[in-house]
PDB file of C-alpha atoms in Angstrom:
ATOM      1  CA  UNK A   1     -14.378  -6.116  -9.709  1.00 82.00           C
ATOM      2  CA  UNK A   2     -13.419  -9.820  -9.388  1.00 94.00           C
ATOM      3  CA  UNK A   3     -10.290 -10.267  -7.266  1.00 96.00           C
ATOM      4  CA  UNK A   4      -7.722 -13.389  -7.116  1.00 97.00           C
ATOM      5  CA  UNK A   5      -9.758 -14.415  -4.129  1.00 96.00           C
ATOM      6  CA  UNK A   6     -12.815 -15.040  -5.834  1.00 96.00           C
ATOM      7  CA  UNK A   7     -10.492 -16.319  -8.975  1.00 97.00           C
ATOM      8  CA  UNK A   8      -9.113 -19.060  -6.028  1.00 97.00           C
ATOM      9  CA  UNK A   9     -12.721 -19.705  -4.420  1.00 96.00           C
ATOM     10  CA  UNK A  10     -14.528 -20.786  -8.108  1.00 96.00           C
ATOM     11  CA  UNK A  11     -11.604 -22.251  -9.898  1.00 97.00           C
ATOM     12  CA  UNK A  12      -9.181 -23.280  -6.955  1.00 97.00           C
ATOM     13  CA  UNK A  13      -6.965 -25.927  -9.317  1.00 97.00           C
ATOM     14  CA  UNK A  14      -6.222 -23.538 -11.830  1.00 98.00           C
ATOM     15  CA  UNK A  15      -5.767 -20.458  -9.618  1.00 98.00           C
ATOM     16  CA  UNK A  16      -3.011 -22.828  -8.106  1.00 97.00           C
ATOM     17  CA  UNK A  17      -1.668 -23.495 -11.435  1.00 97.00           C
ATOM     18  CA  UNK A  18      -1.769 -19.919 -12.563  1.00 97.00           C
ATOM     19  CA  UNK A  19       0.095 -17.998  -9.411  1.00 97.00           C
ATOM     20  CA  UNK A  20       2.668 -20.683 -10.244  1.00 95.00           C
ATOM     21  CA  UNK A  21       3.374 -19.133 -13.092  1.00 95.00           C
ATOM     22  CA  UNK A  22       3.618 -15.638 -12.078  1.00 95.00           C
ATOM     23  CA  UNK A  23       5.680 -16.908  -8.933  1.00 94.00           C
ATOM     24  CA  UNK A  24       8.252 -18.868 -10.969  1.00 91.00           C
ATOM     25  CA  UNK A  25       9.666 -15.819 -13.068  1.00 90.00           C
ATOM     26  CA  UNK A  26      10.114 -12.392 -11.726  1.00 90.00           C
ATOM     27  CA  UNK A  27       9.013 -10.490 -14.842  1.00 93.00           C
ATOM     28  CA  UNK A  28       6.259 -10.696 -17.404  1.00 95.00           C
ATOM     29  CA  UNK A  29       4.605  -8.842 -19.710  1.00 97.00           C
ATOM     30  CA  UNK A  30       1.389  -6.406 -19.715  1.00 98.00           C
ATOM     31  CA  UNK A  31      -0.363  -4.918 -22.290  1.00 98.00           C
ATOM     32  CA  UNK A  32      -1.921  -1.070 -21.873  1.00 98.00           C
ATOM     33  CA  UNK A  33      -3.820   0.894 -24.211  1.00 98.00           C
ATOM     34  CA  UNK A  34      -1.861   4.212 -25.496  1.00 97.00           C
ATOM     35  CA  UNK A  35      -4.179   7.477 -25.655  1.00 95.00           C
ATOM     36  CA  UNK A  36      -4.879   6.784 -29.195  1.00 96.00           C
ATOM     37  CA  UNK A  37      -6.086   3.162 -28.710  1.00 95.00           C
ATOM     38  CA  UNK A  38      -3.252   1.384 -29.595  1.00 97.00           C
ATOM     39  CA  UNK A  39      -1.353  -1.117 -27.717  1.00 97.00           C
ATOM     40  CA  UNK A  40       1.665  -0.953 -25.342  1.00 97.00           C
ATOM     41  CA  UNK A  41       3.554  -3.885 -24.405  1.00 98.00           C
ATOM     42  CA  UNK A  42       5.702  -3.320 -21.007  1.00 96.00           C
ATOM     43  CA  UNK A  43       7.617  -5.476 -18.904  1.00 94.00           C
ATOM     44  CA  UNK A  44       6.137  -6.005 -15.322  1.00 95.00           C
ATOM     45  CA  UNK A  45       5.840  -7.635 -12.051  1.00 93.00           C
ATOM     46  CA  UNK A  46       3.141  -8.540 -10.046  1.00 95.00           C
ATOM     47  CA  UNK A  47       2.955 -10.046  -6.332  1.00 94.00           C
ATOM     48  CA  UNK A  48      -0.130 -11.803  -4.680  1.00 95.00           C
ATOM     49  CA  UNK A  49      -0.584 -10.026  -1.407  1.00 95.00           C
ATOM     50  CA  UNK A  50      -3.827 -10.207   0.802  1.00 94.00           C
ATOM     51  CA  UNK A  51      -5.728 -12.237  -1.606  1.00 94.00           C
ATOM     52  CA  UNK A  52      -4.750  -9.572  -3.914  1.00 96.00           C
ATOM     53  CA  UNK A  53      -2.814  -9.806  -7.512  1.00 97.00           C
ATOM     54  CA  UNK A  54      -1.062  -6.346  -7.201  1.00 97.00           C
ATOM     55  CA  UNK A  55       1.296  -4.698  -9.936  1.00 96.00           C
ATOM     56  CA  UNK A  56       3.812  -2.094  -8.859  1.00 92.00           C
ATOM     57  CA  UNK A  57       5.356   0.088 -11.147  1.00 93.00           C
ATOM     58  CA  UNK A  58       7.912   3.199 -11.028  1.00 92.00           C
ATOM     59  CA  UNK A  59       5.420   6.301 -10.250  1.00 92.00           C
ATOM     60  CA  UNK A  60       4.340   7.769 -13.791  1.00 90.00           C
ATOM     61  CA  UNK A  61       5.599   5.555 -15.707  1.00 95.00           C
ATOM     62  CA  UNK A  62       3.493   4.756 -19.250  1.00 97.00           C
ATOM     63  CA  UNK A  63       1.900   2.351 -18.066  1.00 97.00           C
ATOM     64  CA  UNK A  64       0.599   3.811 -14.947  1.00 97.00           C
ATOM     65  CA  UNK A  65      -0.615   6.362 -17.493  1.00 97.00           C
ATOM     66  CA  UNK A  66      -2.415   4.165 -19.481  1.00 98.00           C
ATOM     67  CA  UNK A  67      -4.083   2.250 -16.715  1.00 98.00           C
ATOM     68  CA  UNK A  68      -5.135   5.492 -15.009  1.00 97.00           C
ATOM     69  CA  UNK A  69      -6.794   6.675 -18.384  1.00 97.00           C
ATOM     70  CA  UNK A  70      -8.016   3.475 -19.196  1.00 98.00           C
ATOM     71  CA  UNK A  71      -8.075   0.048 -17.047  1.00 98.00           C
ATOM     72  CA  UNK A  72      -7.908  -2.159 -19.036  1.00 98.00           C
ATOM     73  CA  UNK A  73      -4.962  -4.613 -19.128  1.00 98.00           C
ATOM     74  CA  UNK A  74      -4.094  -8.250 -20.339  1.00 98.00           C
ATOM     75  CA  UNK A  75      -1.200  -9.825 -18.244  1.00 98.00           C
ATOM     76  CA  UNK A  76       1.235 -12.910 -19.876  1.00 97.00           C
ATOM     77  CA  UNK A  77       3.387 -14.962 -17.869  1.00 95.00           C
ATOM     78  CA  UNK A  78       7.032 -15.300 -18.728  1.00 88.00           C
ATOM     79  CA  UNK A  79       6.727 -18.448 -20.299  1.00 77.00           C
ATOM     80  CA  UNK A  80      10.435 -19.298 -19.094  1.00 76.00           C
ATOM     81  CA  UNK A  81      13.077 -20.552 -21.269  1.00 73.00           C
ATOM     82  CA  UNK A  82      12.229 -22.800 -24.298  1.00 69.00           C
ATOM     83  CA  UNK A  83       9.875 -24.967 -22.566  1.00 72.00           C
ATOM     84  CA  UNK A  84       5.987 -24.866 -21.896  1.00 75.00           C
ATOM     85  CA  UNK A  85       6.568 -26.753 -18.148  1.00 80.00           C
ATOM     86  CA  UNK A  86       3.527 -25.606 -16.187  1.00 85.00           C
ATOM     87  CA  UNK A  87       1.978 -24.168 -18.820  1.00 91.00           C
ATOM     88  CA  UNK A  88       1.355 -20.395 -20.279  1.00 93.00           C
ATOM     89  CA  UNK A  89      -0.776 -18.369 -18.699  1.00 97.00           C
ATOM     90  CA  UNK A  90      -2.598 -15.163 -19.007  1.00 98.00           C
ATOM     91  CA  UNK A  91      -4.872 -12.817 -17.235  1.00 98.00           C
ATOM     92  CA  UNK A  92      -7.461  -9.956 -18.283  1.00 98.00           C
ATOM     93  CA  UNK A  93      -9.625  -7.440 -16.329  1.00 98.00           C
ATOM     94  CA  UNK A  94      -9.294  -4.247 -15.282  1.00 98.00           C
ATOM     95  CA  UNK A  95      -6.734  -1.971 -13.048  1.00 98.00           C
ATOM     96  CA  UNK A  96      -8.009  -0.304  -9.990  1.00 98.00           C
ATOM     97  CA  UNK A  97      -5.282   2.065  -8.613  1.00 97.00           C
ATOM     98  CA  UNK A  98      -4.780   1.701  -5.135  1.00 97.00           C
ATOM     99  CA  UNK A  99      -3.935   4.624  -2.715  1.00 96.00           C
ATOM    100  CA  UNK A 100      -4.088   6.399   0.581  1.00 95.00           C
ATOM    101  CA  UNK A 101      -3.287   3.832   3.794  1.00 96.00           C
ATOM    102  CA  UNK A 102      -3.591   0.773   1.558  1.00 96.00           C
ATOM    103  CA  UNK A 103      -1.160   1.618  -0.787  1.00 94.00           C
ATOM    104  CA  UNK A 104       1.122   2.939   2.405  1.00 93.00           C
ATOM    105  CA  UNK A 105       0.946  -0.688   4.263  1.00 93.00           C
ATOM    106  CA  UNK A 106       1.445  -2.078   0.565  1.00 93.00           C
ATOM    107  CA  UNK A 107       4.847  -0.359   0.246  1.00 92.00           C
ATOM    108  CA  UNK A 108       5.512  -1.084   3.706  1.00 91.00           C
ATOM    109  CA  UNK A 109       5.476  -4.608   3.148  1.00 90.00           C
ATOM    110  CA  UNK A 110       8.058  -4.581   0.469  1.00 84.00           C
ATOM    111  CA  UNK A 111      10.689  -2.429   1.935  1.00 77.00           C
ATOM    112  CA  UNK A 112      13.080  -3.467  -0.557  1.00 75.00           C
ATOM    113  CA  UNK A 113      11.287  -2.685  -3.257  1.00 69.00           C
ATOM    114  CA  UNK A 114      10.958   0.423  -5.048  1.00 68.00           C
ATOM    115  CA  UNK A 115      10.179   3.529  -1.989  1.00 72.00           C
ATOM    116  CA  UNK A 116       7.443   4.702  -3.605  1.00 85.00           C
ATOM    117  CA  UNK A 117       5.159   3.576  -6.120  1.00 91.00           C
ATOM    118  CA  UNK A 118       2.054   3.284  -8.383  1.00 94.00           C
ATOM    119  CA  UNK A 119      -0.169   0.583  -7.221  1.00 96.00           C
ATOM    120  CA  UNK A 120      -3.065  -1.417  -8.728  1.00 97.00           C
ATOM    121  CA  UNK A 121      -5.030  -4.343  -7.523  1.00 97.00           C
ATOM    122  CA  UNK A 122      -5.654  -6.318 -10.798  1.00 98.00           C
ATOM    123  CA  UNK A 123      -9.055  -7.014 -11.074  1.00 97.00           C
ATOM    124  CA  UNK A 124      -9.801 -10.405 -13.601  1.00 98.00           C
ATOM    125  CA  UNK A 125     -12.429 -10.791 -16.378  1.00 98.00           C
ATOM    126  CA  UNK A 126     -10.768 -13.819 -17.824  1.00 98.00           C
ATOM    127  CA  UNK A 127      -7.858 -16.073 -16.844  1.00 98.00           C
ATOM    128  CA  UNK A 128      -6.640 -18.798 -19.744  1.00 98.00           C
ATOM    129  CA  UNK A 129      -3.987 -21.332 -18.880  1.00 97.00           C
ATOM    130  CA  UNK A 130      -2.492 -23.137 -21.719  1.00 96.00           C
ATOM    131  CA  UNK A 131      -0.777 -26.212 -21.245  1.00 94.00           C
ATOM    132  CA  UNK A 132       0.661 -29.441 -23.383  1.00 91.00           C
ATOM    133  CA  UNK A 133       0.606 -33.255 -22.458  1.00 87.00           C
ATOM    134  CA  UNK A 134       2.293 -35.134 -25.240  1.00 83.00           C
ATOM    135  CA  UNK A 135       0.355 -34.938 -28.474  1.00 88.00           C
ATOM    136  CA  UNK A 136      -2.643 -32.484 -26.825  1.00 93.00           C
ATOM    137  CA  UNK A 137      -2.677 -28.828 -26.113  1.00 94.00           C
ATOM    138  CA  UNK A 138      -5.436 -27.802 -23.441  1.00 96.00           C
ATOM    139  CA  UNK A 139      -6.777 -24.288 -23.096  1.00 97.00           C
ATOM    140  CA  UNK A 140      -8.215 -23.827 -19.602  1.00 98.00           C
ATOM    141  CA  UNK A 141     -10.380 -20.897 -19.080  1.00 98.00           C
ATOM    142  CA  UNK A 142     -12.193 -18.956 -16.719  1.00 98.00           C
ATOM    143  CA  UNK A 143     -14.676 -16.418 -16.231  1.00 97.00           C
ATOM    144  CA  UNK A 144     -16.067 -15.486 -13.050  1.00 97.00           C
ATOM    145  CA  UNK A 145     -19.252 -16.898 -12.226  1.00 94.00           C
ATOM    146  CA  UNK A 146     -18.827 -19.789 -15.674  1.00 95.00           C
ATOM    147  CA  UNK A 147     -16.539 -21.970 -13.941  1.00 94.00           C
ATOM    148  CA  UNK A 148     -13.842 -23.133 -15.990  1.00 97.00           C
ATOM    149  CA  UNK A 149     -14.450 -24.402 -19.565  1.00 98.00           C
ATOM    150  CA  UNK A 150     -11.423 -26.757 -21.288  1.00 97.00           C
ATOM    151  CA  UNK A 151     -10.607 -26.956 -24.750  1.00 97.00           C
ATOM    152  CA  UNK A 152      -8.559 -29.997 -26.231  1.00 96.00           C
ATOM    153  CA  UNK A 153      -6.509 -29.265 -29.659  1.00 92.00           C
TER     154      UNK A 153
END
């Protein structure tokens, strides 16, 4: 699994870029796979902790349901409100629920927070940042171990 760190050490600019998205809005949204194979759009947060990008969610929830079944995930910034400033970004890989005495010092951190919790580091098979500078849009993407490749429309 490829974690934010290794996101950070290959493509530090646009890691920067990205987390700046996720940080500037509390909630986003993911998108799960249902039993049957179709998909499920749910509102989310995520935190970077340890090098890690983490989602939390509500213990049994759908989603967690999904991801335990299936890993698979894509992750979209909220965007924010009428305005591509800093640019839309989005993120796909793979769940990997985290538990015993790393999910315990997780929780621990975020006291306020919900008390308990489903926890997954979110690992990353592609991160995309899409941005606009005046007439141009730009598509920045990475893969680990490609580097990141930009696209000019």
């Amino acid at each position: 699994m490829t974690n934010w760190t290794q996101f950070e050490t290959e493509a530090p600019d646009l890691a920067k870029a990205v987390a700046a998205r996720f940080e500037a809005h509390k909630h986003h949204v993911l998108a799960t796979l249902r039993n049957d194979g179709a998909p499920r759009v749910s509102g989310t947060e995520v935190e970077f902790y340890e090098g890690a990008l983490l989602l939390g969610s509500m213990v049994g929830a759908r989603k967690v349901q999904d991801l335990q079944r299936d890993p698979r995930f894509s992750l979209h910034s909220n965007p924010g409100h009428h305005t591509m400033d800093g640019g839309d970004a989005k993120i796909s890989g793979r769940a990997d629920e985290i538990l015993g005495e790393r999910k315990q010092q997780i929780l621990e951190h975020y006291p306020d927070e919900i008390p308990e919790a489903d926890v997954f580091e979110l690992g990353l098979d592609e991160v995309v940042l899409t941005t606009v500078d005046g007439e141009h849009l730009y598509v920045d993407l990475w893969r680990p171990g490609a580097g990141v490749t930009r696209f000019t429309k």
